[in-house]
mmCIF file of C-alpha atoms in Angstrom:
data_model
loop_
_atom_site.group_PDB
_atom_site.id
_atom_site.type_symbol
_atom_site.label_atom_id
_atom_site.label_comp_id
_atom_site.label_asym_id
_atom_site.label_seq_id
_atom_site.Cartn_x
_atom_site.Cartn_y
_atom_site.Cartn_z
ATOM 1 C CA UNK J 17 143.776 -1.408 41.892
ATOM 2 C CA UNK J 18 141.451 1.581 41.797
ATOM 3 C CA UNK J 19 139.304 2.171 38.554
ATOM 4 C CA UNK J 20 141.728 5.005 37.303
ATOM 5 C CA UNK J 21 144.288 2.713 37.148
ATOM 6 C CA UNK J 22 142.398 -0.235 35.813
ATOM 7 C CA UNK J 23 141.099 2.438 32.855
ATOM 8 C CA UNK J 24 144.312 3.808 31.916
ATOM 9 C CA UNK J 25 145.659 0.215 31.902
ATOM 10 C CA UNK J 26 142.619 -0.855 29.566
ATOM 11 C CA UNK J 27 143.271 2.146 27.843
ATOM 12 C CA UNK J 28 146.983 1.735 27.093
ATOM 13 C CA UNK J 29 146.398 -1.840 25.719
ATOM 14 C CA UNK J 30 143.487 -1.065 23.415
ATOM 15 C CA UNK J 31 145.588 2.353 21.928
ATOM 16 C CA UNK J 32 148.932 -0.077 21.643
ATOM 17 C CA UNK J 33 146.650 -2.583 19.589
ATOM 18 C CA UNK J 34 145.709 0.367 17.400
ATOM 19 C CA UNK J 35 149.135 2.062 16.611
ATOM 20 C CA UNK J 36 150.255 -1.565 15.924
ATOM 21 C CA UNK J 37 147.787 -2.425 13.285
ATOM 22 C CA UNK J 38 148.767 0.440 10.855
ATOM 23 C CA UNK J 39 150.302 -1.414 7.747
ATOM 24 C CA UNK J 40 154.051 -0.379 6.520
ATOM 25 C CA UNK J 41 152.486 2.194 4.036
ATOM 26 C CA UNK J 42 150.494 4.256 6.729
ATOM 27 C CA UNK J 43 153.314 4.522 8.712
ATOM 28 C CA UNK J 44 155.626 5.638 5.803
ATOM 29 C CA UNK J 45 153.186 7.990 5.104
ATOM 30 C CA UNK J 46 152.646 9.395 8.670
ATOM 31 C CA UNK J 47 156.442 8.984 9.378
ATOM 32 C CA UNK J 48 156.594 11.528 6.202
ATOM 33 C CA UNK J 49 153.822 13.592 7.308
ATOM 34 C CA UNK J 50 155.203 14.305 10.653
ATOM 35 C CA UNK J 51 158.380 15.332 9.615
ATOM 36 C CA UNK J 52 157.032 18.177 8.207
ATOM 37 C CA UNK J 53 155.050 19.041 10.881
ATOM 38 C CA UNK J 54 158.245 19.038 12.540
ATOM 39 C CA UNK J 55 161.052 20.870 10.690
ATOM 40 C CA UNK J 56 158.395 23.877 10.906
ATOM 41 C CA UNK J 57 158.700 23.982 14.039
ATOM 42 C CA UNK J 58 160.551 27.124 15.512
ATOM 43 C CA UNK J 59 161.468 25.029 18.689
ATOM 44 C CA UNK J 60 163.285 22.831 17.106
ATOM 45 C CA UNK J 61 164.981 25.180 14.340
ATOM 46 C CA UNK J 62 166.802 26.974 17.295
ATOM 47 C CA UNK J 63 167.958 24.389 18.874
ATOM 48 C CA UNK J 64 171.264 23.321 19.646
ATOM 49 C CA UNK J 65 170.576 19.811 21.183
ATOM 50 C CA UNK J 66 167.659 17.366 20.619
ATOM 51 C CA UNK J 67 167.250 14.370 22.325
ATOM 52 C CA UNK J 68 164.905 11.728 19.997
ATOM 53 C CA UNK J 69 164.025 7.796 20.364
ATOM 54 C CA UNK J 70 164.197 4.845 18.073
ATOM 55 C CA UNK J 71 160.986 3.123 17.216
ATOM 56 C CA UNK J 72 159.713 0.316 19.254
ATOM 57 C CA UNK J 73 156.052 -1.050 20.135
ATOM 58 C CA UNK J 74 154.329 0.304 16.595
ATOM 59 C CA UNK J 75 155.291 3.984 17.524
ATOM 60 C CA UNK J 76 155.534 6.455 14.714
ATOM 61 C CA UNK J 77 159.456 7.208 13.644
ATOM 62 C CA UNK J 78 160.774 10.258 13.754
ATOM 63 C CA UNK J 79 164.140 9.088 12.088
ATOM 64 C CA UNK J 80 163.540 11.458 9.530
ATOM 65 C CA UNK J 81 163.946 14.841 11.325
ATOM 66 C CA UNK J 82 167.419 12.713 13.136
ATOM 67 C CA UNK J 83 169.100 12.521 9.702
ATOM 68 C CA UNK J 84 167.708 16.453 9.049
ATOM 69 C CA UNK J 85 169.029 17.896 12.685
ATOM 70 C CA UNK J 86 172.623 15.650 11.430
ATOM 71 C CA UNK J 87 172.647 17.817 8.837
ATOM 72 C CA UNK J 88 172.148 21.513 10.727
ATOM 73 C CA UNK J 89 175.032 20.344 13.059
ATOM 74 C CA UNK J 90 172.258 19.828 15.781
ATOM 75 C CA UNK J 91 173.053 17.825 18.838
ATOM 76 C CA UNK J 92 171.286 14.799 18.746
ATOM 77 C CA UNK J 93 170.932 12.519 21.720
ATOM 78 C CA UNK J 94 169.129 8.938 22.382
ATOM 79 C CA UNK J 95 167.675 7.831 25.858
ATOM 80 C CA UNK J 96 169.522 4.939 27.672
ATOM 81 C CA UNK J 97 168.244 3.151 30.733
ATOM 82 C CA UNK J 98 169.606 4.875 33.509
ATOM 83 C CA UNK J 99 173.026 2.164 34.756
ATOM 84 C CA UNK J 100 171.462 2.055 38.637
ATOM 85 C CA UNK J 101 168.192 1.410 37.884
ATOM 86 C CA UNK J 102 165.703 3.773 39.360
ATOM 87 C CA UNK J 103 163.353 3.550 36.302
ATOM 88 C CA UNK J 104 165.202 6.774 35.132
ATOM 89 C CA UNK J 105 167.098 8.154 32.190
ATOM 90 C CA UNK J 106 170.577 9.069 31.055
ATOM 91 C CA UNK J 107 171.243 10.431 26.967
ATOM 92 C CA UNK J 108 173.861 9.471 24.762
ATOM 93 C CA UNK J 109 175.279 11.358 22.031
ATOM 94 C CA UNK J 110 173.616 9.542 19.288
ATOM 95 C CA UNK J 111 175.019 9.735 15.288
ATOM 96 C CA UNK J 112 174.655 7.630 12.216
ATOM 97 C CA UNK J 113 177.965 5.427 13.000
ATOM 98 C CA UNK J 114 176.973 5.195 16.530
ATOM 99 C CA UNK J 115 177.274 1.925 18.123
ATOM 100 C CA UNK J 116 173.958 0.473 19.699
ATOM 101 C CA UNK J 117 172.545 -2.337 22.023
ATOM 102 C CA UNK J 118 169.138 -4.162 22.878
ATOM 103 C CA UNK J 119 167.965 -3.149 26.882
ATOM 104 C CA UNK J 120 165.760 -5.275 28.685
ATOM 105 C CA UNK J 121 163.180 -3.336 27.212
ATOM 106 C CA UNK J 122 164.369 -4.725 23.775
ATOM 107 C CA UNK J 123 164.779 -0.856 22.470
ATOM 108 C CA UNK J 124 167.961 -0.118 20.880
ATOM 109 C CA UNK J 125 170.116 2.852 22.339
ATOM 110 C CA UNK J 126 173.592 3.726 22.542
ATOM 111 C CA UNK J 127 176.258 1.896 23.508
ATOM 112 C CA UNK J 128 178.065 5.074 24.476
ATOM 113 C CA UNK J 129 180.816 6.174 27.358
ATOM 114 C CA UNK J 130 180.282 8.527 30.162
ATOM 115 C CA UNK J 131 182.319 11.219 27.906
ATOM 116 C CA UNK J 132 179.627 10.898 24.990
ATOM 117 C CA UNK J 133 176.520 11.416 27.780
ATOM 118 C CA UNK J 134 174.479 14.578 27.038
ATOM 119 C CA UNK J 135 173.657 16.890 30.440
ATOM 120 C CA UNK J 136 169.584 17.178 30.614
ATOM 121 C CA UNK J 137 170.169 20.950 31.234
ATOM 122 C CA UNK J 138 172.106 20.995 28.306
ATOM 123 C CA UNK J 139 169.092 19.804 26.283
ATOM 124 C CA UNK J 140 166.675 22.013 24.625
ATOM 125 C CA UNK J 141 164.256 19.554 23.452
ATOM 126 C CA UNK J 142 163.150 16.230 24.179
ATOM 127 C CA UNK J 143 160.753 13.870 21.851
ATOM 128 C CA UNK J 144 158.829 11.388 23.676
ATOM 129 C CA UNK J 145 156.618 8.363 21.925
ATOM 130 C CA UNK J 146 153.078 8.811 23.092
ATOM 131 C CA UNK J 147 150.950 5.680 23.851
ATOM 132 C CA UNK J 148 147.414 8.474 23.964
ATOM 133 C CA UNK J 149 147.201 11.994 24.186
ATOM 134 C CA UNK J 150 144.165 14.413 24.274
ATOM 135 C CA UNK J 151 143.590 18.212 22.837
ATOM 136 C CA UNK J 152 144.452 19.673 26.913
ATOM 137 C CA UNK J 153 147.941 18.185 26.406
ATOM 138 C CA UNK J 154 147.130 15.367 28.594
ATOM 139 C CA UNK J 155 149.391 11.961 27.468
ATOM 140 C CA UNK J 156 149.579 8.263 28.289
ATOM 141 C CA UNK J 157 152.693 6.719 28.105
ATOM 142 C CA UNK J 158 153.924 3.412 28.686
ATOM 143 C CA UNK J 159 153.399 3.503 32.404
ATOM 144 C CA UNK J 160 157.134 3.182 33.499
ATOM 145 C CA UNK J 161 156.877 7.082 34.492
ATOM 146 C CA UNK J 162 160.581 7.290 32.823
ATOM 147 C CA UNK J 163 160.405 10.933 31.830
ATOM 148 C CA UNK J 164 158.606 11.495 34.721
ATOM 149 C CA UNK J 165 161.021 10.881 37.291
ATOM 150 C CA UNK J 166 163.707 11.750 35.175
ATOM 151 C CA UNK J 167 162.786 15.391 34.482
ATOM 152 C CA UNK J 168 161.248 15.957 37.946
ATOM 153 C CA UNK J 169 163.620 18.658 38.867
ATOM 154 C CA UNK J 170 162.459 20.901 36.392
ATOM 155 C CA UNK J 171 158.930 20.765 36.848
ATOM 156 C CA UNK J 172 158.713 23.848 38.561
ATOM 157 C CA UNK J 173 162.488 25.172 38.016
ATOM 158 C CA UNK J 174 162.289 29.414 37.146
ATOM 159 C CA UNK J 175 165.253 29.726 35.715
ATOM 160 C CA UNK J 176 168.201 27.856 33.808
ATOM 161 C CA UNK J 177 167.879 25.450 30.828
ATOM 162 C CA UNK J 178 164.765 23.376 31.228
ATOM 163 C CA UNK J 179 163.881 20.695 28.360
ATOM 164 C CA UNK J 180 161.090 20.977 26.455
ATOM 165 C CA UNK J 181 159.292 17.692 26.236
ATOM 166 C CA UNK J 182 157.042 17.379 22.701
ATOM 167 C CA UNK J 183 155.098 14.584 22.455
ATOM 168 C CA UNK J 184 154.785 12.168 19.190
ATOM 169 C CA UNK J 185 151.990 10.089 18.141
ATOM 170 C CA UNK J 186 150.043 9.052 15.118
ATOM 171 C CA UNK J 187 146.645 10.981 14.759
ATOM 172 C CA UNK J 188 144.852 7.456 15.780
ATOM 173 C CA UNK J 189 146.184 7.788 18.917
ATOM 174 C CA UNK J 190 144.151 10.478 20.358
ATOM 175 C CA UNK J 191 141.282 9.677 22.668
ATOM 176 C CA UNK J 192 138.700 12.376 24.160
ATOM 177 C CA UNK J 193 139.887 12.823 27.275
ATOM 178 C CA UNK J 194 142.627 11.414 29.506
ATOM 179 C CA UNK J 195 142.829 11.053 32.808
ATOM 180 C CA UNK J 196 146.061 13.008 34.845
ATOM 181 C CA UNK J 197 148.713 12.294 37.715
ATOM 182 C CA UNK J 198 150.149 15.512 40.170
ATOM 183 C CA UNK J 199 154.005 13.846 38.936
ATOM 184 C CA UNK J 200 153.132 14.238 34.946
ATOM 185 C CA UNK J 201 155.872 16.214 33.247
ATOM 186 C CA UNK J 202 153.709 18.832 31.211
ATOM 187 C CA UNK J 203 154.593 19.092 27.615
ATOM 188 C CA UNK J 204 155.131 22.074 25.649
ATOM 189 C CA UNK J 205 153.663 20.485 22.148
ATOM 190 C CA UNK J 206 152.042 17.448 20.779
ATOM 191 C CA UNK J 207 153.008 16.593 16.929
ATOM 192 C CA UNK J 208 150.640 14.340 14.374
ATOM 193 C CA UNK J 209 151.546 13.760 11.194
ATOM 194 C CA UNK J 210 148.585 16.304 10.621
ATOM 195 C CA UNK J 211 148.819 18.858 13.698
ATOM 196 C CA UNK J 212 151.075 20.518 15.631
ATOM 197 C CA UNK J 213 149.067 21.488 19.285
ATOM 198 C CA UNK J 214 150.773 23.668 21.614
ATOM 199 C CA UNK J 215 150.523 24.069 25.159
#
């Protein structure tokens, strides 16, 4: 394993520990805190589909800004493990009555059909749960490379829809500096519960 590997490694463990030793009342708090980061944002006033997560691991919830996008008639849309494998992902139509199930992962997401799965083109933007970030836009994830590999054919794709991918992490979570793979999906924003940093 080469030391860039072994450090992010290190690194992911230590910043998990961290986001999962904030009691209940600093995550209310931050959970609050970032949903007004987040209405304000123009991004997601326009759009017409928004594809969110459900909380697992410690990470911050953004269920608040799901039940406000239910109310502006907003798309909204959960990830599911792609059926084949291929450490990919598929999106569900995702509402308040909708039906869920534990993956392997143990992360709830829909229990949908193929008729309630959400096109990634026809997705404006996409919230992802951030293990680390830095200021240069730079973010740690689990490690699976999910988004990765899922939006790879729109890295570099001039023209059509192309999601936005926004970041999400509690203001603990950000380290100096991060180090960066040639396959990272850039993303367009990184939200705190006390900054919005745009890229």
């Amino acid at each position: 394993m080469d030391s860039a590997a072994y450090d992010k490694k290190d690194l992911r463990k230590k910043l998990r520990e961290r986001r999962r030793s904030l009691t209940p009342y600093q995550r209310k708090q931050a959970a609050i805190a970032l949903f007004n980061q987040l209405k304000r944002m123009p991004l997601l006033r326009k759009a017409r589909s928004v594809a969110t997560y459900i909380t697992n691991d410690g990470e911050i919830s953004p269920a608040h800004l799901s039940e406000w996008l239910w109310k502006k008639k907003t798309v909204v849309s959960l990830s599911t493990l792609h059926p084949l494998g291929q450490n990919r992902l598929w999106f569900y139509s995702y509402t308040s009555s909708s039906l869920m199930r534990t993956n392997r992962y143990r992360i709830l997401e829909p229990l949908g059909n193929f008729r309630e799965r959400i096109a990634l083109e026809a997705i404006d933007v996409i919230l992802t749960p951030l293990v680390g970030f830095d200021s240069l836009g730079n973010r740690l994830g689990m490690g699976k490379g999910f988004y990765d590999r899922t939006l790879t054919e729109f890295k570099n794709r001039q023209s059509g829809n192309t999601p936005r991918l926004i970041g999400i992490a509690f203001n603990e979570q950000e380290v100096s500096q991060l180090p960066t793979d040639d396959w990272d999906y850039p993303l367009t924003a990184i939200v705190t519960p006390s900054r919005t940093l745009y890229f």
